[in-house]
XYZ file of C-alpha atoms in Angstrom:
727
model
C 31.145 -14.090 63.342
C 28.185 -14.240 65.784
C 29.141 -15.024 69.217
C 25.970 -16.384 70.818
C 26.721 -17.345 74.557
C 25.231 -20.592 75.761
C 23.425 -20.812 79.121
C 24.392 -23.945 80.864
C 22.876 -25.220 84.127
C 24.310 -28.026 86.396
C 21.761 -30.695 86.938
C 22.106 -30.541 90.760
C 22.524 -26.872 91.278
C 20.822 -23.788 90.675
C 24.064 -21.934 89.837
C 23.934 -20.403 86.248
C 27.178 -20.126 84.186
C 27.365 -18.207 81.032
C 30.056 -19.724 78.756
C 30.792 -19.725 74.948
C 33.335 -20.940 72.499
C 34.485 -17.300 72.237
C 35.260 -17.246 76.019
C 37.208 -20.476 75.648
C 39.153 -19.226 72.890
C 39.715 -15.708 73.978
C 43.307 -16.102 74.955
C 44.037 -18.953 72.619
C 46.119 -19.125 69.429
C 43.983 -19.455 66.237
C 42.774 -23.314 65.923
C 41.872 -25.329 63.084
C 37.993 -25.138 63.109
C 37.658 -28.596 61.596
C 40.000 -30.935 63.561
C 41.074 -29.181 66.783
C 40.237 -30.591 70.118
C 40.220 -28.074 73.100
C 40.341 -29.461 76.719
C 39.932 -26.870 79.524
C 40.061 -27.957 83.159
C 39.099 -25.710 85.910
C 40.654 -27.863 88.503
C 44.178 -27.481 87.541
C 43.729 -24.236 85.528
C 45.696 -25.618 82.559
C 44.868 -25.751 78.913
C 45.918 -28.554 76.647
C 45.045 -28.144 72.941
C 45.973 -29.992 69.705
C 46.075 -27.830 66.626
C 46.445 -28.687 63.179
C 46.763 -25.287 61.212
C 44.826 -25.083 58.010
C 47.731 -23.992 55.625
C 45.313 -22.560 53.110
C 44.142 -20.034 55.619
C 47.435 -19.530 57.501
C 49.267 -18.963 54.053
C 46.392 -17.180 52.116
C 47.909 -14.587 49.863
C 47.366 -10.928 50.406
C 47.257 -7.790 48.274
C 50.524 -5.766 48.327
C 48.788 -2.720 48.823
C 45.267 -1.229 48.879
C 45.882 0.460 45.470
C 46.765 -2.833 43.894
C 43.340 -4.215 45.193
C 41.306 -1.073 43.996
C 42.893 -1.399 40.558
C 42.235 -5.085 40.496
C 38.322 -4.331 41.035
C 38.358 -1.438 38.753
C 40.193 -3.591 36.049
C 37.583 -6.416 36.576
C 34.449 -4.223 36.536
C 35.489 -1.716 33.831
C 35.401 -3.731 30.593
C 34.585 -3.870 27.209
C 30.919 -3.157 27.930
C 31.779 0.314 29.353
C 33.238 1.516 25.848
C 30.793 -0.305 23.447
C 27.506 -1.124 25.350
C 26.843 2.081 27.533
C 27.453 4.408 24.511
C 24.927 2.348 22.540
C 22.409 2.220 25.166
C 22.799 5.914 25.902
C 22.244 6.644 22.287
C 19.198 4.183 22.086
C 17.304 5.211 25.177
C 17.446 9.111 25.265
C 20.848 10.336 25.648
C 21.356 12.345 28.582
C 18.029 11.165 29.926
C 19.108 7.612 30.196
C 21.866 8.346 32.836
C 19.067 9.265 35.349
C 17.559 5.680 35.471
C 20.946 4.210 35.267
C 22.155 6.315 38.439
C 18.991 5.522 40.257
C 19.435 1.852 39.645
C 23.259 1.965 40.433
C 22.251 3.244 43.908
C 19.164 1.037 44.349
C 20.597 -2.389 43.421
C 24.236 -1.801 42.137
C 25.987 -0.500 45.190
C 24.068 -2.481 47.841
C 24.702 -6.086 45.945
C 28.192 -4.923 45.155
C 28.829 -4.122 48.865
C 27.243 -7.404 49.895
C 29.781 -9.383 47.538
C 32.613 -7.614 48.991
C 31.758 -7.942 52.629
C 31.104 -11.832 52.419
C 34.216 -12.301 50.465
C 36.380 -10.210 52.980
C 34.813 -11.776 56.023
C 34.735 -15.506 55.184
C 38.166 -15.238 53.298
C 37.175 -17.913 50.599
C 36.006 -18.064 47.102
C 32.285 -18.061 46.040
C 31.956 -21.840 46.742
C 33.410 -21.554 50.338
C 31.438 -18.353 51.010
C 28.045 -19.816 50.318
C 28.582 -23.121 51.678
C 29.325 -21.271 54.794
C 26.335 -18.875 54.692
C 23.740 -21.600 53.920
C 25.301 -24.862 52.938
C 22.033 -25.880 51.117
C 22.451 -22.978 48.942
C 26.134 -24.050 48.514
C 25.333 -24.543 44.613
C 25.333 -20.722 44.188
C 29.076 -20.855 44.195
C 29.248 -23.837 41.599
C 26.790 -22.024 39.362
C 29.190 -18.849 39.506
C 32.017 -21.066 38.375
C 30.146 -22.335 35.526
C 28.770 -19.032 34.283
C 32.499 -17.692 34.562
C 33.754 -20.369 32.648
C 31.090 -19.950 29.766
C 31.668 -16.134 29.643
C 35.479 -16.568 29.644
C 35.091 -18.938 26.727
C 33.938 -16.424 24.371
C 35.078 -13.247 26.098
C 38.757 -14.207 25.362
C 37.846 -14.514 21.530
C 37.033 -10.704 21.558
C 40.441 -10.075 23.062
C 41.905 -12.264 19.898
C 40.097 -10.203 17.499
C 41.802 -7.103 19.068
C 45.086 -8.635 19.016
C 44.680 -9.151 15.239
C 43.710 -5.578 14.646
C 46.406 -4.384 16.798
C 49.016 -6.193 14.803
C 47.492 -5.037 11.528
C 47.453 -1.454 12.790
C 51.336 -1.333 12.282
C 51.129 -0.237 8.496
C 50.209 2.740 6.674
C 47.686 3.199 5.192
C 45.476 1.101 7.496
C 44.380 -2.220 5.611
C 40.794 -1.506 5.979
C 41.034 2.142 4.928
C 40.513 1.182 1.435
C 38.749 -1.567 -0.655
C 41.059 -4.344 -2.320
C 41.591 -4.241 -5.941
C 40.885 -7.639 -7.718
C 41.863 -8.662 -11.459
C 38.977 -9.550 -13.587
C 40.517 -10.733 -16.641
C 42.723 -7.906 -17.971
C 40.828 -5.461 -15.962
C 41.456 -4.307 -12.431
C 38.245 -3.807 -10.348
C 37.146 -3.176 -6.694
C 35.977 -6.198 -4.865
C 32.121 -6.309 -5.301
C 31.359 -7.145 -1.881
C 33.593 -4.163 -0.469
C 32.282 -1.706 -3.098
C 28.711 -2.408 -2.138
C 29.264 -1.978 1.716
C 32.513 -0.170 2.985
C 36.095 -1.095 3.472
C 35.824 -1.303 7.255
C 32.885 -3.633 6.939
C 34.600 -5.780 4.413
C 37.827 -6.224 6.367
C 35.661 -7.151 9.474
C 33.468 -9.678 7.907
C 35.789 -10.950 5.024
C 39.478 -10.654 6.032
C 39.068 -10.952 9.812
C 36.311 -13.522 10.388
C 35.991 -14.856 6.786
C 32.447 -15.260 7.949
C 29.822 -17.886 6.732
C 26.384 -17.188 5.720
C 24.771 -18.853 8.802
C 25.365 -20.377 12.103
C 24.756 -23.876 10.495
C 27.697 -23.427 7.799
C 30.921 -24.192 10.113
C 33.173 -23.748 7.378
C 36.396 -25.052 9.264
C 38.899 -23.103 11.460
C 39.960 -19.614 10.858
C 43.677 -20.166 11.486
C 44.557 -16.546 11.783
C 41.942 -16.251 14.630
C 42.970 -19.523 16.080
C 46.422 -18.145 16.648
C 45.087 -14.954 18.039
C 42.925 -17.121 20.560
C 46.168 -19.009 21.609
C 47.843 -15.782 22.224
C 44.945 -14.346 24.317
C 44.777 -17.482 26.486
C 48.569 -17.528 26.906
C 48.521 -13.854 28.328
C 45.846 -14.728 30.762
C 47.596 -17.849 31.835
C 50.881 -15.855 32.315
C 49.072 -13.212 34.123
C 47.450 -15.510 36.577
C 50.050 -18.350 37.069
C 51.201 -17.069 40.331
C 47.695 -15.963 41.558
C 47.399 -12.336 42.610
C 51.006 -12.031 43.143
C 51.207 -11.847 39.353
C 47.829 -10.776 38.378
C 48.173 -7.789 40.868
C 51.078 -6.414 39.167
C 49.597 -6.775 35.679
C 46.480 -4.706 36.947
C 48.916 -1.855 37.408
C 49.091 -1.429 33.815
C 45.960 -3.019 32.430
C 43.839 -0.991 34.721
C 45.360 2.407 34.264
C 46.294 2.430 30.686
C 42.796 2.494 29.365
C 42.302 5.821 31.110
C 45.231 7.350 29.503
C 44.159 6.277 26.096
C 40.518 7.453 26.755
C 41.801 10.839 27.851
C 44.127 11.037 24.672
C 41.150 10.247 22.560
C 38.872 12.833 24.283
C 41.323 15.339 23.576
C 42.076 14.469 20.177
C 38.283 13.901 19.462
C 37.321 17.363 20.654
C 39.900 18.855 18.198
C 38.017 17.249 15.321
C 35.535 18.622 12.911
C 31.986 17.837 14.039
C 32.854 16.281 17.407
C 30.728 18.754 19.337
C 27.754 17.752 17.052
C 28.219 14.194 18.323
C 28.584 15.244 21.970
C 25.503 17.419 22.057
C 23.485 14.773 20.435
C 24.502 12.527 23.171
C 23.821 14.911 25.936
C 20.438 16.244 24.554
C 17.835 14.447 26.733
C 14.797 12.927 25.530
C 12.830 12.840 28.765
C 9.712 11.009 27.252
C 12.208 7.781 27.011
C 12.388 7.680 30.896
C 8.699 6.731 30.838
C 9.517 3.413 28.805
C 9.960 0.416 31.199
C 12.206 -1.145 28.454
C 14.691 1.823 29.122
C 14.641 0.969 32.759
C 15.201 -3.021 32.184
C 18.064 -2.356 30.047
C 19.611 0.185 32.682
C 19.325 -2.372 35.371
C 20.922 -5.174 33.145
C 23.988 -2.808 32.330
C 24.233 -2.045 36.052
C 23.949 -5.755 37.001
C 26.778 -6.739 34.307
C 29.061 -3.346 34.518
C 29.799 -4.357 38.187
C 30.365 -8.015 37.561
C 27.752 -9.382 40.140
C 27.318 -12.945 40.539
C 30.430 -13.939 38.576
C 32.370 -14.730 41.886
C 35.340 -12.404 40.792
C 34.280 -9.656 43.189
C 34.298 -12.361 46.241
C 37.390 -13.979 45.027
C 39.310 -10.400 44.819
C 37.977 -9.333 48.361
C 38.784 -12.521 50.072
C 42.551 -11.527 49.923
C 41.926 -8.515 51.845
C 42.801 -7.896 55.687
C 39.551 -8.206 57.681
C 39.538 -4.558 58.738
C 39.394 -3.236 55.329
C 36.766 -0.743 54.747
C 34.878 -2.535 51.887
C 31.850 -0.193 52.277
C 34.063 2.593 50.781
C 35.424 0.273 48.312
C 31.928 -0.448 46.961
C 31.134 3.051 46.458
C 34.375 4.058 45.049
C 34.701 1.329 42.461
C 30.983 1.598 41.508
C 31.182 5.415 40.720
C 34.592 5.002 38.999
C 32.782 2.409 36.924
C 30.137 5.004 35.857
C 32.436 7.728 35.516
C 34.405 5.344 33.082
C 31.139 4.818 31.031
C 30.361 8.503 30.678
C 34.127 9.197 29.696
C 33.802 6.483 27.178
C 30.787 7.593 25.725
C 32.065 11.214 25.360
C 34.988 9.801 23.547
C 32.635 7.573 21.211
C 30.155 10.412 20.590
C 32.985 12.768 19.898
C 34.731 10.468 17.300
C 31.270 9.295 15.730
C 30.341 13.120 15.476
C 33.386 13.394 13.447
C 32.613 10.342 11.431
C 28.994 11.564 10.871
C 30.204 14.812 9.443
C 32.538 13.233 7.127
C 29.908 10.742 5.977
C 27.449 13.497 5.611
C 29.726 15.762 3.387
C 30.537 12.574 1.296
C 26.815 12.141 0.976
C 26.264 15.753 -0.292
C 29.289 15.299 -2.919
C 27.695 12.121 -4.335
C 24.255 13.654 -4.530
C 25.530 16.855 -5.884
C 27.208 14.928 -8.877
C 23.790 13.084 -9.477
C 22.125 16.555 -9.749
C 24.675 17.778 -12.092
C 24.112 14.750 -14.163
C 20.367 15.187 -14.312
C 20.783 18.771 -15.219
C 23.280 17.968 -18.168
C 20.751 15.338 -19.287
C 18.007 17.971 -18.988
C 16.175 15.722 -16.547
C 16.190 18.570 -14.241
C 15.734 22.234 -14.991
C 18.285 24.869 -13.965
C 15.531 26.903 -12.750
C 15.226 24.554 -9.736
C 18.629 25.295 -8.649
C 18.875 28.396 -6.173
C 21.002 31.236 -7.720
C 23.385 31.338 -4.735
C 24.309 27.731 -4.888
C 27.975 27.078 -6.159
C 28.616 23.386 -6.981
C 32.299 23.701 -6.598
C 31.785 24.679 -2.733
C 28.571 23.336 -1.988
C 27.694 23.231 1.558
C 25.317 21.002 3.727
C 22.891 23.898 4.014
C 22.817 24.660 0.396
C 22.416 21.073 -0.510
C 19.579 20.878 1.887
C 17.813 23.599 0.276
C 18.403 22.482 -3.189
C 17.124 19.005 -2.182
C 13.987 20.500 -0.729
C 13.092 22.436 -3.906
C 13.658 19.410 -6.308
C 11.454 17.161 -3.967
C 8.726 19.639 -3.945
C 8.608 20.465 -7.828
C 9.356 16.722 -8.924
C 6.965 15.239 -6.322
C 5.589 12.558 -8.461
C 8.769 11.284 -10.007
C 11.121 12.017 -7.006
C 11.817 8.538 -6.174
C 13.170 7.801 -9.611
C 16.068 10.362 -9.021
C 17.330 8.333 -6.103
C 18.604 11.322 -4.180
C 19.555 11.180 -0.365
C 18.444 13.716 2.025
C 22.089 14.022 3.725
C 20.826 14.742 7.124
C 23.521 14.816 9.961
C 20.891 13.759 12.507
C 20.305 10.727 10.702
C 24.129 9.674 10.670
C 24.227 10.325 14.268
C 21.183 8.347 14.893
C 22.622 5.056 13.323
C 22.864 3.048 16.521
C 26.016 0.742 16.596
C 27.114 -1.345 19.497
C 29.401 -4.165 20.321
C 31.735 -5.461 17.634
C 29.874 -3.281 15.141
C 31.042 -0.166 16.836
C 34.657 -1.221 17.796
C 35.676 -3.151 14.672
C 33.585 -1.224 12.160
C 32.309 2.155 13.142
C 35.310 3.371 15.303
C 38.047 1.707 12.842
C 36.343 3.709 9.942
C 36.618 7.041 11.902
C 40.078 6.467 12.559
C 41.042 6.010 9.004
C 40.252 9.897 8.768
C 42.525 10.797 11.679
C 46.016 12.225 11.034
C 48.678 9.529 11.999
C 45.865 6.859 11.933
C 48.139 3.938 12.556
C 49.102 5.305 15.809
C 45.665 5.845 17.163
C 44.603 2.417 15.961
C 47.512 1.103 17.723
C 46.442 2.790 21.253
C 42.520 2.063 20.596
C 43.193 -1.817 20.208
C 45.870 -1.975 22.762
C 43.449 -0.289 25.340
C 40.790 -2.939 24.140
C 43.305 -5.692 24.962
C 43.895 -4.294 28.455
C 40.215 -3.778 29.236
C 39.444 -7.347 28.081
C 42.610 -8.645 30.015
C 41.421 -7.123 33.373
C 37.942 -8.405 32.896
C 39.357 -11.878 32.126
C 41.634 -11.967 35.147
C 38.602 -11.286 37.353
C 36.397 -13.802 35.597
C 38.828 -16.608 35.678
C 39.720 -15.694 39.498
C 36.025 -16.574 39.965
C 36.758 -19.885 38.911
C 40.219 -20.608 40.222
C 39.985 -19.260 43.746
C 36.747 -21.090 44.880
C 38.030 -24.317 42.998
C 41.389 -24.096 44.581
C 39.931 -23.248 48.172
C 37.517 -26.110 48.130
C 39.440 -28.938 46.529
C 42.886 -27.721 47.471
C 44.487 -28.053 44.095
C 47.750 -26.219 43.001
C 46.761 -22.871 41.533
C 49.809 -23.016 38.963
C 48.468 -26.500 37.786
C 44.761 -25.659 37.748
C 45.345 -22.359 36.100
C 47.331 -24.088 33.153
C 44.785 -26.798 32.918
C 41.896 -24.310 32.850
C 43.558 -22.200 30.087
C 44.368 -25.206 27.882
C 40.694 -26.690 28.252
C 39.197 -23.337 27.622
C 41.336 -22.792 24.419
C 40.200 -26.259 23.141
C 36.660 -25.716 23.735
C 36.921 -22.030 22.373
C 37.747 -23.267 18.972
C 34.070 -23.270 18.280
C 34.368 -19.362 18.280
C 37.086 -19.126 15.638
C 35.550 -21.222 12.810
C 33.857 -19.285 10.175
C 30.495 -19.289 11.948
C 32.215 -18.764 15.138
C 30.951 -14.924 15.450
C 27.400 -16.273 15.679
C 28.325 -18.371 18.339
C 29.918 -15.529 20.263
C 26.790 -13.458 19.828
C 24.588 -16.318 21.145
C 26.685 -16.815 24.223
C 26.842 -13.181 25.002
C 23.242 -12.665 24.561
C 21.697 -15.477 26.197
C 24.038 -17.993 28.292
C 24.862 -15.686 31.031
C 22.105 -13.258 31.477
C 19.225 -15.480 33.121
C 21.683 -17.670 35.192
C 23.401 -14.568 36.593
C 20.236 -12.832 37.616
C 19.257 -16.044 39.265
C 22.351 -16.436 41.069
C 22.391 -13.033 42.411
C 18.858 -13.316 43.470
C 19.748 -16.397 45.489
C 22.793 -14.739 46.955
C 20.586 -11.823 48.197
C 18.058 -14.120 49.575
C 20.745 -16.288 51.353
C 22.260 -13.358 53.275
C 19.174 -11.348 53.693
C 16.470 -13.997 54.583
C 18.148 -17.055 55.305
C 21.386 -15.806 57.384
C 19.554 -12.934 58.819
C 19.918 -9.125 57.634
C 20.162 -7.878 61.068
C 22.788 -10.534 62.138
C 24.708 -9.564 58.815
C 24.568 -5.954 59.672
C 25.690 -6.570 63.163
C 28.755 -8.640 61.850
C 29.617 -5.766 59.378
C 29.542 -3.430 62.325
C 32.199 -5.662 64.184
C 34.421 -6.191 61.139
C 34.195 -2.484 59.743
C 34.378 -0.531 63.159
C 31.188 1.289 62.329
C 27.582 0.733 61.225
C 26.771 0.698 57.666
C 23.971 3.016 56.621
C 20.597 1.778 57.823
C 19.511 1.990 53.928
C 21.496 -1.114 53.221
C 19.168 -3.135 55.555
C 16.175 -2.323 53.450
C 18.031 -2.510 50.102
C 19.300 -6.128 50.920
C 15.915 -7.352 52.559
C 13.326 -5.704 50.357
C 14.560 -3.278 47.454
C 17.128 -5.444 45.710
C 15.409 -8.951 45.770
C 12.160 -7.309 44.469
C 14.029 -5.330 41.655
C 16.150 -8.344 40.732
C 12.915 -10.418 40.595
C 11.046 -7.646 38.390
C 14.561 -7.673 36.027
C 14.112 -11.668 35.723
C 10.371 -11.518 35.001
C 11.055 -8.979 32.329
C 13.961 -10.775 30.883
C 11.869 -13.873 30.591
C 8.993 -11.861 28.990
C 11.371 -10.454 26.454
C 12.508 -13.850 25.528
C 8.785 -14.898 24.991
C 8.120 -11.802 22.986
C 11.400 -12.049 20.927
C 12.443 -15.510 20.234
C 16.219 -16.028 20.369
C 17.992 -15.034 17.041
C 21.258 -13.710 15.560
C 22.200 -11.339 12.785
C 23.891 -13.047 9.809
C 26.220 -11.445 7.083
C 24.913 -12.611 3.978
C 27.818 -12.395 1.253
C 25.460 -12.457 -2.080
C 23.073 -9.681 -0.332
C 26.066 -7.648 1.147
C 24.156 -6.908 4.301
C 22.988 -8.353 7.605
C 19.856 -10.437 7.876
C 18.191 -11.468 11.214
C 17.622 -15.300 11.687
C 15.930 -17.471 14.533
C 18.270 -20.084 15.961
C 18.034 -23.313 14.454
C 16.523 -26.058 16.592
C 19.790 -27.564 17.286
C 21.322 -24.135 18.341
C 18.287 -23.394 20.587
C 18.726 -26.775 22.267
C 22.325 -25.946 22.761
C 21.453 -22.606 24.328
C 18.823 -24.160 26.502
C 21.114 -26.624 27.925
C 23.760 -23.980 28.665
C 21.304 -22.148 30.692
C 20.055 -25.175 32.458
C 23.766 -26.378 33.166
C 24.605 -23.317 34.700
C 21.750 -23.117 37.052
C 21.696 -27.009 37.778
C 24.321 -26.958 40.785
C 21.791 -24.956 42.714
C 18.879 -27.469 42.935
C 21.158 -30.420 42.720
C 23.421 -29.282 45.858
C 20.235 -28.112 47.939
C 18.689 -31.872 47.229
C 21.774 -33.845 48.039
C 22.565 -31.700 51.485
C 18.630 -31.667 52.250
C 18.709 -35.550 52.271
C 22.052 -35.724 53.689
C 23.544 -37.572 50.656
C 26.740 -35.494 50.721
C 28.575 -33.477 53.500
C 26.908 -30.334 54.134
C 29.918 -28.378 53.411
C 29.919 -26.224 56.420
C 32.858 -26.188 59.028
C 32.821 -28.519 61.732
C 34.365 -28.167 65.246
C 34.872 -30.784 68.164
C 35.190 -29.065 71.579
C 35.658 -30.768 74.947
C 34.952 -28.778 77.903
C 35.614 -30.310 81.420
C 34.404 -28.664 84.615
C 34.997 -30.907 87.706
C 33.299 -34.233 87.054
C 30.983 -32.881 84.485
C 31.754 -32.810 80.833
C 30.369 -30.903 77.932
C 30.667 -32.353 74.431
C 30.274 -29.988 71.519
C 30.632 -31.718 68.317
C 29.751 -31.290 64.586
C 28.177 -27.831 65.299
C 27.179 -27.544 61.376
C 25.631 -24.390 60.856
C 25.821 -23.063 64.271
C 27.285 -19.664 65.191
C 30.207 -21.044 67.117
C 31.559 -22.525 63.889
C 31.469 -19.191 62.371
C 33.214 -17.708 65.354
C 35.953 -20.318 65.200
C 36.204 -19.350 61.303
C 36.616 -15.717 62.398
C 39.593 -16.729 64.690
C 41.563 -18.250 61.712
C 44.868 -16.563 61.218
C 45.043 -13.850 58.812
C 47.704 -10.867 57.952
C 46.108 -8.692 60.442
C 44.122 -9.347 63.704
C 40.371 -8.992 63.374
C 39.169 -5.699 64.745
C 36.181 -7.489 66.192
C 35.441 -7.693 69.882
C 36.730 -10.824 71.425
C 34.694 -11.330 74.631
C 31.421 -9.799 73.902
C 28.705 -12.176 73.287
C 26.564 -11.179 70.311
C 22.739 -11.046 70.880
C 21.253 -11.404 67.392
C 18.659 -8.692 66.453
C 15.245 -9.298 67.991
C 16.642 -12.124 70.071
C 16.203 -12.042 73.670
C 18.937 -12.446 76.424
C 20.422 -15.954 76.712
C 19.625 -15.648 80.614
C 15.910 -15.357 79.498
C 15.991 -18.272 77.509
C 14.407 -21.846 78.563
C 16.666 -24.892 77.896
C 16.342 -28.200 76.493
C 17.653 -31.273 78.192
C 19.657 -33.990 76.598
C 19.893 -32.417 73.320
C 22.124 -33.341 70.518
C 24.963 -31.426 72.073
C 25.341 -33.778 75.054
C 23.773 -34.697 78.456
C 23.861 -33.183 81.885
C 23.570 -29.560 80.630
C 20.569 -27.584 79.474
C 21.374 -25.513 76.366
C 19.561 -22.441 75.307
C 20.156 -21.068 71.817
C 19.013 -18.054 69.982
C 16.321 -18.429 67.269
C 18.797 -17.210 64.622
C 21.670 -19.382 65.549
C 20.663 -22.016 63.041
C 20.168 -21.233 59.244
């Protein structure tokens, strides 16, 4: 890290000597920055050192290849949100026009903050706790807050993987179990299940067969044993994938990161061959430019950019900490960000191609049902045959013919039209039905697949893709917990990984009771949004304003071998913090305008109904948010008043020149500590210059600085430090 030289002056001599810890260690082997003592004597020209190697740094695992690392970052950032959140936002916020604010915000806040997390993780080679303890000990709570949020997200995210596992195994039958409504016996008669008949087969299968959902969040209803087994299976998969750290999870990424792209491409090709697919894609691409003037569109685009890249979770930092120090993380940031965007667009094309096909099928079904009503009215002489255009053929009724007939009847029978209960059957209305999240994956998409030829095959592929997308994100999320905790507290990764998975499974049982889906929605909507936004703002401030943007840019230049674009300086220092503060403010305002609530499926009404959260659920939600951000002020206060160790690295150096001794101990936050940290052994030597003293931006030459006598670093020397040498 920075190598600020110290200007020293003998008490009885005017001779100036410029010396630094960097110079002392220039030809030395890496030493333990915490416990080592280095003695240098100019009289004997010999060097004696005691070294206790930090085994965690010496033996820190590394990625087998650059490809494995890139796939891990892609697998982590590309998740379920790309498949079911981005298409919904695109449909809701202006179609193709939505991509303009998304791309702008990706460049303004997405890539710079993603690059920042990659850079600090790669440079410091620690998880989120160690990184922020190092950058600014008083803000070390950022790392703990990231771990807490990761844990909250992991609890409910794996439940979604469990649902996908359930549907995956149910897909190995023909016809698919959600393609038709079940038949029940009512005495001697066989009738269609009423709840299914009034909704749809896929809706019934999701709410009743899969979740067996209760009518409200207050009605627990006991555990759903099938979902409990699926959740156990999901956590077993995560545990096995991570039991050996990146050595095992890295190999899993080859399949879990690449397989979804194979499935998406196959679905796109198949979707384009379906009737009505082009209608769906044109509906998506048609821009509604006026939507770009809506601040809500920009807020939702910023939120999607923020979560799509996995910022603030600690997974990005954890993965990059296993890199070599000369890795080009600047290129990685741009590459992964644009692959993420490309994946979102690809998934949106697939979704709208399939939904375009579904809309055509549903529209044709609507035409047939309403044509039968019209024929019945004609037979009962409620309608006159004169109202039917002569070219209309009921045996081959087209959408256009029905639309013409519908308009004539509505005009003539204007006073009594409502009593006829005829539907307009407009394709655009079907395409405008916005569906997101579980509603898209487990209801709309599954319904569309029932109309595919060889539907079980496509269903198996689709849910296997969801499992892999979820698994890749879960590995990154859990890495955001396991890596920083194991780095900080030196616990065995295998034992801690298993303990984490077991504990998470037991706590996750709340999500597999009959009301569990409501808890999933509550956690997904509220438990992570505000805490993560606060975490990322503090990360940005810690690097740009506490540590120093110019200093950080200089260190990136030394680490990468080239100077990053000047744009990043202004993005980190001004643009990103302002944008993130505006996003936080907008989120708080939105919460004030729309109090937290949830959509409940009411069995008797056979429809969803929105409810406000009960007081106990609201208290639980507030507690989750407070618990997630609480480590930040707690660590700040404890370290401000020296109640706990500052968490930074310490060094004790004894430097002997003749009869004069210079003792440097407990450097805490100073730049020499960071330099020692940079000298720690790694898989490849750091490309940073060894001898050059780093003069921080806007700092003056050390030879021009005035000294201070008898400072805390010892007597008999006048010590001069750069203004930026302390945080």
